[in-house]
mmCIF file of C-alpha atoms and ligand atoms in Angstrom:
data_model
loop_
_atom_site.group_PDB
_atom_site.id
_atom_site.type_symbol
_atom_site.label_atom_id
_atom_site.label_comp_id
_atom_site.label_asym_id
_atom_site.label_seq_id
_atom_site.Cartn_x
_atom_site.Cartn_y
_atom_site.Cartn_z
ATOM 1 C CA MET A 53 109.561 73.416 29.545
ATOM 2 C CA LEU A 54 105.993 71.847 30.304
ATOM 3 C CA LEU A 55 105.459 70.785 27.065
ATOM 4 C CA GLU A 56 108.486 68.601 25.870
ATOM 5 C CA ALA A 57 107.754 67.649 29.748
ATOM 6 C CA ASP A 58 108.334 63.120 29.999
ATOM 7 C CA ASP A 59 105.416 61.592 31.208
ATOM 8 C CA HIS A 60 107.372 61.306 34.382
ATOM 9 C CA GLU A 61 106.627 65.025 34.917
ATOM 10 C CA LEU A 62 103.216 65.050 33.582
ATOM 11 C CA VAL A 63 102.117 62.467 35.948
ATOM 12 C CA LEU A 64 103.778 64.167 38.913
ATOM 13 C CA GLN A 65 102.003 67.635 37.454
ATOM 14 C CA CYS A 66 98.894 65.674 36.740
ATOM 15 C CA LYS A 67 98.593 64.718 40.921
ATOM 16 C CA GLU A 68 99.713 67.409 43.054
ATOM 17 C CA GLY A 69 101.108 71.013 40.430
ATOM 18 C CA ASP A 70 99.237 73.649 40.866
ATOM 19 C CA GLY A 71 99.025 73.621 37.330
ATOM 20 C CA ARG A 72 96.807 70.635 37.473
ATOM 21 C CA GLU A 73 94.261 71.366 34.723
ATOM 22 C CA ASP A 74 96.971 72.354 32.225
ATOM 23 C CA ALA A 75 99.262 69.123 32.818
ATOM 24 C CA PHE A 76 95.677 67.812 32.462
ATOM 25 C CA ARG A 77 95.822 69.027 28.618
ATOM 26 C CA LEU A 78 99.344 68.428 27.956
ATOM 27 C CA LEU A 79 98.527 64.471 28.993
ATOM 28 C CA LEU A 80 95.440 64.883 26.746
ATOM 29 C CA ALA A 81 96.873 66.487 23.795
ATOM 30 C CA LYS A 82 99.711 63.289 23.976
ATOM 31 C CA TYR A 83 98.114 60.523 24.327
ATOM 32 C CA GLU A 84 94.193 61.538 23.336
ATOM 33 C CA GLY A 85 94.481 60.175 19.426
ATOM 34 C CA TYR A 86 96.037 56.745 20.918
ATOM 35 C CA VAL A 87 92.933 56.348 23.156
ATOM 36 C CA TYR A 88 90.332 56.811 20.721
ATOM 37 C CA SER A 89 92.082 54.901 17.902
ATOM 38 C CA LEU A 90 92.165 51.957 20.359
ATOM 39 C CA CYS A 91 88.210 52.981 21.511
ATOM 40 C CA HIS A 92 87.337 52.221 17.617
ATOM 41 C CA ARG A 93 88.825 48.861 17.228
ATOM 42 C CA SER A 94 86.912 47.817 19.986
ATOM 43 C CA THR A 95 83.462 49.997 17.937
ATOM 44 C CA ASP A 96 82.363 50.206 14.480
ATOM 45 C CA ARG A 97 80.586 53.669 15.761
ATOM 46 C CA ARG A 98 82.536 56.501 16.560
ATOM 47 C CA GLU A 99 80.123 57.916 19.105
ATOM 48 C CA ASP A 100 80.672 54.290 20.819
ATOM 49 C CA ALA A 101 84.544 55.585 20.540
ATOM 50 C CA LEU A 102 83.752 58.846 21.187
ATOM 51 C CA GLU A 103 82.095 57.362 24.449
ATOM 52 C CA LEU A 104 84.726 55.144 25.496
ATOM 53 C CA ALA A 105 87.589 57.463 24.986
ATOM 54 C CA GLN A 106 86.105 59.834 27.184
ATOM 55 C CA ASP A 107 85.346 57.228 29.876
ATOM 56 C CA THR A 108 88.867 56.487 29.905
ATOM 57 C CA TRP A 109 90.150 59.710 30.617
ATOM 58 C CA LEU A 110 88.021 60.167 33.393
ATOM 59 C CA ARG A 111 89.440 56.744 34.657
ATOM 60 C CA VAL A 112 92.851 57.759 34.182
ATOM 61 C CA PHE A 113 92.766 61.114 35.728
ATOM 62 C CA ALA A 114 90.479 59.741 38.420
ATOM 63 C CA GLY A 115 93.255 56.818 39.407
ATOM 64 C CA LEU A 116 96.234 59.125 38.778
ATOM 65 C CA SER A 117 96.017 59.494 42.402
ATOM 66 C CA GLY A 118 96.673 55.812 43.322
ATOM 67 C CA PHE A 119 99.086 55.502 40.669
ATOM 68 C CA GLN A 120 102.716 55.280 41.143
ATOM 69 C CA VAL A 121 105.071 58.138 38.666
ATOM 70 C CA ASN A 122 107.841 55.741 38.711
ATOM 71 C CA ARG A 123 106.019 53.360 36.925
ATOM 72 C CA PRO A 124 105.694 53.839 33.059
ATOM 73 C CA PHE A 125 102.545 55.491 31.836
ATOM 74 C CA LYS A 126 101.688 54.525 28.485
ATOM 75 C CA PRO A 127 101.561 50.718 29.706
ATOM 76 C CA TRP A 128 99.292 51.812 32.519
ATOM 77 C CA LEU A 129 96.859 53.998 30.575
ATOM 78 C CA ARG A 130 96.805 50.879 27.756
ATOM 79 C CA LYS A 131 94.843 48.276 30.489
ATOM 80 C CA ILE A 132 92.717 50.691 31.812
ATOM 81 C CA THR A 133 92.009 51.854 28.097
ATOM 82 C CA ILE A 134 91.465 47.991 27.171
ATOM 83 C CA ASN A 135 89.550 47.581 30.402
ATOM 84 C CA VAL A 136 87.274 49.617 29.296
ATOM 85 C CA CYS A 137 86.851 48.791 25.637
ATOM 86 C CA LEU A 138 86.020 44.817 26.835
ATOM 87 C CA ASN A 139 83.357 46.209 29.436
ATOM 88 C CA PHE A 140 81.659 47.880 26.848
ATOM 89 C CA LEU A 141 81.998 44.497 24.175
ATOM 90 C CA ARG A 142 81.160 42.730 27.569
ATOM 91 C CA ARG A 143 78.081 44.914 27.529
ATOM 92 C CA ALA A 144 77.424 45.098 23.848
ATOM 93 C CA HIS A 145 78.278 41.739 22.478
ATOM 94 C CA PRO A 146 77.802 39.435 25.927
ATOM 95 C CA GLU A 147 78.059 36.474 22.918
ATOM 96 C CA ILE A 148 81.182 37.522 21.632
ATOM 97 C CA LEU A 149 83.454 36.652 24.387
ATOM 98 C CA SER A 150 83.207 33.327 24.774
ATOM 99 C CA LEU A 151 85.074 30.898 22.240
ATOM 100 C CA GLU A 152 82.405 28.296 21.584
ATOM 101 C CA ASN A 153 80.683 31.472 19.638
ATOM 102 C CA CYS A 154 84.123 32.648 18.538
ATOM 103 C CA PRO A 155 82.399 33.709 15.202
ATOM 104 C CA ALA A 156 84.284 33.243 12.536
ATOM 105 C CA PRO A 157 85.577 36.641 10.204
ATOM 106 C CA ALA A 158 83.399 37.297 7.343
ATOM 107 C CA ALA A 159 84.914 35.776 4.502
ATOM 108 C CA PRO A 160 86.566 38.250 1.857
ATOM 109 C CA GLU A 161 84.490 39.385 -1.008
ATOM 110 C CA TRP A 162 85.916 39.479 -4.517
ATOM 111 C CA ASP A 163 84.393 41.178 -6.962
ATOM 112 C CA ASP A 164 86.883 41.476 -9.759
ATOM 113 C CA PRO A 165 90.321 40.465 -8.428
ATOM 114 C CA ALA A 166 92.050 41.293 -11.897
ATOM 115 C CA THR A 167 91.637 44.716 -11.421
ATOM 116 C CA LEU A 168 93.509 44.971 -7.431
ATOM 117 C CA VAL A 169 96.747 44.630 -7.671
ATOM 118 C CA GLN A 170 98.082 47.267 -6.771
ATOM 119 C CA TRP A 171 99.837 47.962 -3.894
ATOM 120 C CA THR A 172 97.843 50.841 -2.768
ATOM 121 C CA GLU A 173 94.960 49.485 -3.666
ATOM 122 C CA THR A 174 95.864 46.284 -1.419
ATOM 123 C CA SER A 175 96.228 48.303 1.022
ATOM 124 C CA ARG A 176 92.525 49.340 0.884
ATOM 125 C CA LEU A 177 90.900 47.080 0.465
ATOM 126 C CA LEU A 178 93.027 44.906 3.533
ATOM 127 C CA ARG A 179 92.545 47.983 5.815
ATOM 128 C CA GLU A 180 88.977 47.467 4.522
ATOM 129 C CA ALA A 181 89.086 43.394 5.278
ATOM 130 C CA VAL A 182 90.727 45.242 9.313
ATOM 131 C CA GLU A 183 87.537 47.088 9.948
ATOM 132 C CA ARG A 184 84.925 44.049 8.630
ATOM 133 C CA LEU A 185 86.674 41.673 11.206
ATOM 134 C CA PRO A 186 84.402 41.229 14.433
ATOM 135 C CA PRO A 187 85.721 44.116 17.074
ATOM 136 C CA LEU A 188 86.919 41.740 19.484
ATOM 137 C CA HIS A 189 89.421 40.585 16.648
ATOM 138 C CA ARG A 190 89.981 43.444 15.782
ATOM 139 C CA LEU A 191 91.237 44.977 19.122
ATOM 140 C CA ILE A 192 93.385 41.439 19.521
ATOM 141 C CA LEU A 193 94.782 42.300 16.094
ATOM 142 C CA THR A 194 95.911 45.551 17.196
ATOM 143 C CA LEU A 195 97.278 44.620 20.786
ATOM 144 C CA ARG A 196 99.219 41.920 18.313
ATOM 145 C CA HIS A 197 100.595 44.215 15.087
ATOM 146 C CA ALA A 198 100.597 47.878 16.441
ATOM 147 C CA GLU A 199 101.420 47.325 20.056
ATOM 148 C CA GLU A 200 103.514 44.655 19.569
ATOM 149 C CA MET A 201 102.359 42.610 22.857
ATOM 150 C CA THR A 202 102.775 39.331 22.917
ATOM 151 C CA TYR A 203 100.458 36.580 23.320
ATOM 152 C CA GLU A 204 101.329 36.566 27.211
ATOM 153 C CA GLN A 205 101.095 39.843 27.471
ATOM 154 C CA ILE A 206 97.386 40.340 25.838
ATOM 155 C CA ALA A 207 96.547 36.783 27.513
ATOM 156 C CA ASP A 208 97.650 39.139 31.038
ATOM 157 C CA VAL A 209 96.058 42.930 29.990
ATOM 158 C CA THR A 210 92.702 40.705 28.258
ATOM 159 C CA GLY A 211 92.049 38.512 31.644
ATOM 160 C CA PHE A 212 91.758 35.933 28.388
ATOM 161 C CA PRO A 213 92.612 32.724 28.325
ATOM 162 C CA LEU A 214 96.436 31.960 26.387
ATOM 163 C CA SER A 215 94.336 29.452 23.869
ATOM 164 C CA MET A 216 91.683 31.934 23.081
ATOM 165 C CA VAL A 217 93.974 34.846 22.129
ATOM 166 C CA LYS A 218 96.214 32.710 19.634
ATOM 167 C CA THR A 219 92.493 31.591 18.264
ATOM 168 C CA TYR A 220 91.617 35.418 17.578
ATOM 169 C CA LEU A 221 94.485 35.985 16.085
ATOM 170 C CA PHE A 222 95.036 32.904 14.470
ATOM 171 C CA ARG A 223 91.460 32.823 12.577
ATOM 172 C CA ALA A 224 91.899 37.004 12.289
ATOM 173 C CA ARG A 225 94.319 36.794 10.285
ATOM 174 C CA ARG A 226 94.216 33.370 8.392
ATOM 175 C CA SER A 227 90.560 35.379 7.636
ATOM 176 C CA LEU A 228 92.825 38.294 6.165
ATOM 177 C CA ARG A 229 95.176 36.227 4.742
ATOM 178 C CA ARG A 230 92.867 35.100 1.720
ATOM 179 C CA THR A 231 91.730 38.885 1.674
ATOM 180 C CA LEU A 232 95.517 39.327 0.355
ATOM 181 C CA ALA A 233 95.573 36.593 -1.736
ATOM 182 C CA GLY A 234 92.338 37.651 -3.944
ATOM 183 C CA ALA A 235 94.269 40.743 -4.057
ATOM 184 C CA TYR A 236 97.254 39.346 -5.183
ATOM 185 C CA GLY A 237 95.831 35.973 -7.096
ATOM 186 C CA TRP A 238 97.240 33.926 -5.145
ATOM 187 C CA GLU A 239 95.892 30.765 -4.926
ATOM 188 C CA VAL A 240 94.808 29.925 -1.493
ATOM 189 C CA THR A 241 96.446 26.920 -0.601
ATOM 190 C CA ASN A 242 96.794 27.229 3.209
ATOM 191 C CA GLY A 243 92.772 28.053 3.403
ATOM 192 C CA MET B 154 106.182 18.752 11.091
ATOM 193 C CA ASN B 155 102.457 19.804 9.412
ATOM 194 C CA CYS B 156 103.829 20.831 6.347
ATOM 195 C CA GLY B 157 101.399 23.887 5.495
ATOM 196 C CA ASN B 158 100.331 24.496 8.484
ATOM 197 C CA PRO B 159 99.552 28.504 9.158
ATOM 198 C CA GLU B 160 99.062 28.648 12.241
ATOM 199 C CA VAL B 161 103.117 27.217 13.039
ATOM 200 C CA LEU B 162 104.290 30.112 10.029
ATOM 201 C CA GLN B 163 101.693 32.717 12.010
ATOM 202 C CA ALA B 164 103.220 32.032 15.766
ATOM 203 C CA TYR B 165 106.803 31.547 13.755
ATOM 204 C CA LEU B 166 106.309 35.793 11.955
ATOM 205 C CA ASP B 167 104.890 36.708 15.694
ATOM 206 C CA GLY B 168 108.077 35.383 17.253
ATOM 207 C CA GLU B 169 106.502 33.019 19.577
ATOM 208 C CA LEU B 170 107.885 29.225 18.221
ATOM 209 C CA PRO B 171 109.711 28.047 21.633
ATOM 210 C CA ALA B 172 113.620 27.516 19.950
ATOM 211 C CA ASP B 173 113.102 23.590 19.237
ATOM 212 C CA GLU B 174 110.518 24.125 17.157
ATOM 213 C CA ARG B 175 111.678 26.717 15.154
ATOM 214 C CA GLY B 176 114.790 25.115 14.268
ATOM 215 C CA GLU B 177 112.486 22.676 13.061
ATOM 216 C CA LEU B 178 110.697 24.808 10.937
ATOM 217 C CA GLU B 179 113.786 26.625 10.099
ATOM 218 C CA GLY B 180 114.723 22.950 8.681
ATOM 219 C CA HIS B 181 112.300 22.715 6.676
ATOM 220 C CA LEU B 182 111.943 25.705 4.953
ATOM 221 C CA SER B 183 115.251 24.727 3.813
ATOM 222 C CA GLY B 184 114.286 22.518 2.092
ATOM 223 C CA CYS B 185 110.010 23.536 1.084
ATOM 224 C CA LEU B 186 109.179 25.520 -1.295
ATOM 225 C CA THR B 187 105.418 26.087 -0.396
ATOM 226 C CA CYS B 188 105.976 27.106 2.991
ATOM 227 C CA ARG B 189 108.960 29.050 1.978
ATOM 228 C CA ARG B 190 105.824 30.397 -0.697
ATOM 229 C CA GLU B 191 103.117 31.131 2.211
ATOM 230 C CA LEU B 192 105.577 32.918 4.192
ATOM 231 C CA ALA B 193 106.227 35.854 2.000
ATOM 232 C CA HIS B 194 102.560 36.395 1.946
ATOM 233 C CA LEU B 195 102.244 36.418 5.446
ATOM 234 C CA LYS B 196 105.433 38.467 5.463
ATOM 235 C CA LEU B 197 103.961 40.376 3.325
ATOM 236 C CA LEU B 198 100.305 40.747 5.284
ATOM 237 C CA TRP B 199 102.405 41.470 8.355
ATOM 238 C CA LEU B 200 103.827 44.250 6.810
ATOM 239 C CA GLU B 201 100.858 45.797 6.097
ATOM 240 C CA LEU B 202 99.297 44.972 9.854
ATOM 241 C CA GLY B 203 102.225 47.084 11.460
ATOM 242 C CA GLN B 204 101.484 50.004 9.407
ATOM 243 C CA GLU B 205 97.930 50.782 10.904
ATOM 244 C CA ARG B 206 96.696 54.051 10.886
ATOM 245 C CA GLU B 207 95.720 56.014 13.426
ATOM 246 C CA PHE B 208 92.162 57.315 13.378
ATOM 247 C CA SER B 209 91.574 61.156 13.686
ATOM 248 C CA LEU B 210 89.575 62.779 16.314
ATOM 249 C CA PRO B 211 86.385 63.669 15.682
ATOM 250 C CA PRO B 212 85.548 67.887 16.100
ATOM 251 C CA GLU B 213 83.498 67.065 18.838
ATOM 252 C CA TRP B 214 86.292 65.437 20.807
ATOM 253 C CA ALA B 215 87.720 69.356 21.579
ATOM 254 C CA TYR B 216 83.713 69.168 23.825
ATOM 255 C CA LEU B 217 84.395 66.354 25.240
ATOM 256 C CA ARG B 218 88.131 66.905 25.907
ATOM 257 C CA GLN B 219 86.643 70.528 28.044
ATOM 258 C CA GLN B 220 84.631 68.278 30.108
ATOM 259 C CA ILE B 221 87.202 65.397 31.120
ATOM 260 C CA VAL B 222 89.664 68.602 32.277
ATOM 261 C CA ALA B 223 86.762 70.321 34.423
ATOM 262 C CA LYS B 224 85.429 67.119 36.013
ATOM 263 C CA SER B 225 88.542 66.057 36.299
ATOM 264 C CA ALA B 226 90.077 68.658 37.398
ATOM 265 C CA ALA B 227 86.785 69.548 40.078
ATOM 266 C CA ASP B 228 87.640 65.905 41.261
ATOM 267 C CA ARG B 229 90.715 66.323 42.458
ATOM 268 C CA SER B 230 89.778 69.865 44.372
ATOM 269 C CA ALA B 231 87.280 68.077 46.373
ATOM 270 C CA LYS B 232 89.207 65.436 47.496
ATOM 271 C CA ALA B 233 91.548 66.484 50.105
ATOM 272 C CA PRO B 234 95.824 66.080 48.740
ATOM 273 C CA ASP B 235 97.491 63.902 50.455
ATOM 274 C CA GLN B 236 100.535 64.252 51.683
ATOM 275 C CA THR B 237 101.103 68.002 50.012
ATOM 276 C CA GLY B 238 98.576 69.479 52.362
ATOM 277 C CA LEU B 239 96.080 71.605 50.992
ATOM 278 C CA GLY B 240 96.941 72.889 47.331
ATOM 279 C CA PHE B 241 96.836 76.568 45.977
ATOM 280 C CA TRP B 242 93.687 76.657 44.511
ATOM 281 C CA GLU B 243 91.634 75.149 47.568
ATOM 282 C CA SER B 244 94.026 77.450 49.969
ATOM 283 C CA GLN B 245 93.067 80.253 47.679
ATOM 284 C CA ARG B 246 89.584 79.808 47.764
ATOM 285 C CA LEU B 247 89.758 79.503 51.648
ATOM 286 C CA ALA B 248 91.486 82.280 51.878
ATOM 287 C CA TRP B 249 89.271 84.283 49.796
ATOM 288 C CA GLN B 250 85.524 83.892 49.173
ATOM 289 C CA ASP B 251 82.913 84.301 51.759
ATOM 290 C CA LEU B 252 84.421 81.397 54.141
ATOM 291 C CA SER B 253 81.275 80.712 56.093
ATOM 292 C CA LEU B 254 79.353 80.346 52.753
ATOM 293 C CA ALA B 255 81.938 78.289 51.316
ATOM 294 C CA THR B 256 81.956 75.967 54.112
ATOM 295 C CA ALA B 257 78.031 76.096 54.260
ATOM 296 C CA TYR B 258 77.474 73.274 51.995
ATOM 297 C CA LEU B 259 80.603 70.511 53.757
ATOM 298 C CA PRO B 260 78.336 68.238 55.502
ATOM 299 C CA GLY B 261 79.975 68.126 58.915
ATOM 300 C CA SER B 262 81.706 71.582 58.798
ATOM 301 C CA ALA B 263 80.410 72.835 61.912
ATOM 302 C CA GLU B 264 83.654 73.636 63.484
ATOM 303 C CA ILE B 265 85.379 75.308 60.326
ATOM 304 C CA GLY B 266 82.210 77.411 60.828
ATOM 305 C CA ASN B 267 82.161 78.543 64.482
ATOM 306 C CA LEU B 268 86.217 78.612 63.627
ATOM 307 C CA VAL B 269 85.416 81.671 60.433
ATOM 308 C CA LYS B 270 82.602 83.485 62.764
ATOM 309 C CA ALA B 271 85.310 83.593 65.774
ATOM 310 C CA ALA B 272 88.202 84.281 63.328
ATOM 311 C CA GLY B 273 87.141 86.283 59.874
ATOM 312 C CA ARG B 274 89.945 86.286 57.439
ATOM 313 C CA ARG B 275 92.547 87.829 59.724
ATOM 314 C CA LEU B 276 93.362 84.291 60.524
ATOM 315 C CA PRO B 277 93.918 82.675 57.193
ATOM 316 C CA GLY B 278 97.420 80.829 58.305
ATOM 317 C CA LEU B 279 95.236 78.363 61.559
ATOM 318 C CA PHE B 280 91.641 78.639 59.652
ATOM 319 C CA LEU B 281 94.139 76.416 56.379
ATOM 320 C CA ASP B 282 95.717 74.858 59.064
ATOM 321 C CA LEU B 283 92.174 73.694 60.400
ATOM 322 C CA ALA B 284 90.844 73.318 57.620
ATOM 323 C CA GLY B 285 93.192 70.788 56.183
ATOM 324 C CA THR B 286 92.446 68.293 58.923
ATOM 325 C CA THR B 287 88.725 68.424 58.395
ATOM 326 C CA LEU B 288 89.218 68.712 54.871
ATOM 327 C CA ARG B 289 91.257 65.040 54.807
ATOM 328 C CA ARG B 290 89.290 63.657 56.926
ATOM 329 C CA LEU B 291 85.799 65.032 54.790
ATOM 330 C CA SER B 292 87.431 63.358 52.148
ATOM 331 C CA ARG B 293 87.608 60.306 53.694
ATOM 332 C CA ARG B 294 84.102 59.961 54.112
ATOM 333 C CA HIS B 295 83.498 61.192 50.969
ATOM 334 C CA GLN B 296 85.215 58.382 49.005
ATOM 335 C CA THR B 297 83.571 56.119 50.983
ATOM 336 C CA ASP B 298 80.036 57.655 50.336
ATOM 337 C CA ARG B 299 80.672 57.640 47.044
ATOM 338 C CA LYS B 300 80.669 53.763 46.852
ATOM 339 C CA GLY B 301 77.327 54.706 47.580
ATOM 340 C CA GLY B 302 76.592 56.937 45.636
ATOM 341 C CA PRO B 303 75.238 60.110 47.117
ATOM 342 C CA ALA B 304 75.274 63.746 45.215
ATOM 343 C CA ARG B 305 78.302 64.728 45.432
ATOM 344 C CA TRP B 306 79.320 67.702 47.356
ATOM 345 C CA SER B 307 80.850 70.833 46.225
ATOM 346 C CA TRP B 308 82.790 73.936 47.135
ATOM 347 C CA ARG B 309 79.958 76.556 45.452
HETATM 348 ZN ZN1 ZN C 698 106.475 22.646 3.707
#
C-alpha cells in the first residue's frame, strides 16, 4: 500500500510516521531522477550534479517539518531544487547572472550539413546543441519546455526579472533554431 | 507587426502573447508565407524541446541516497516530534537503552538523569512524559544553536 502511496501520504509518513526511513526512500525513488536531471541542466559536471541533487534532498527532508501537507509536493520540490542550482551557479559563475553579461549561446558548428537530414540525427544534434548552451540558458529552457512553466512562473521561482527570463529564452532558442536550420538546410533568414 | 520578428513568434508558441497581439499575428500569418514557414520551423523545435530526456542516475547515487536517508533520519530523531509526542523510535530507545548512558550526552539533561537513577526502568511512562517535555525544550534550544554551528549532539 505504501508502494502506491501518493505524494500526500508519503509526505505525511516522512513527517511523522513510524516508517519514516521507508517513506524517505519511496519519495526518493519517485523523484530522484527528476531532481538529478534538473540539477544536471545547471552543470556540465556529473560530480556537481550529484552533489546538487544530494544537497537538494537533504534540504527537502529537513524542510518537510515546515511543509504543509495539503499543498502539492512537486512544485515545492522543484523550487528547492532550482534554488540549490541557482546558488551553485552564483558561486561557480557569478558573472552569468547579470543580464549585461548574458552570454550569447555558442554558434552551432556545421561540418557537413548535407549528411545531417535524418530526423534521429537531427534530434541528436539538437540535444548536443542544448548541452552546449550556457547552464543558465539550459536551466531556463528546461523550466519552460520540460516543466511547462510560464514566463511569470519562471521569473517567480528564479527571482529573475521577467525581461531577463525572456531574453535568456529567446537567445537560447534562436541559437537552437540555427542548429535546426543547419540540419535541415533551411535558409537562416531571421537570425 | 514586425514581419518575421522571431520573438513575437516564440512568445506566440509559448502561449504568452496578449490576446490583441495574438489576433494581429494570426491575421498577419494568414497572408505571409515567410512567417508561416518560420512558425513551422519553430514548431519543430518546440516539438523536439518538449521531448527532453532524463539523465539516468549514475551508480554512485546509491551511496549518496543511503547518506541522505541516514542523515535525514538522524536529523529528524534529534528534533523532538512536534505535536505528536515522542515517536516510536525515540520511545524505544529511551525504554530499552541504558538510560543514564543514553542521556549523559544531552546538555542540560540533569533532571532526566536524576529521574532515571530514582526510577530505573520500571516507570517508562512517567519517564517518557518528562523526557518528552525536556526533549522539546532541548530541541528548541538545539535548533536555535544550530545556526551558530556547534557540533550536533547525538543520542549515542
Ligand atoms: Zn510575415
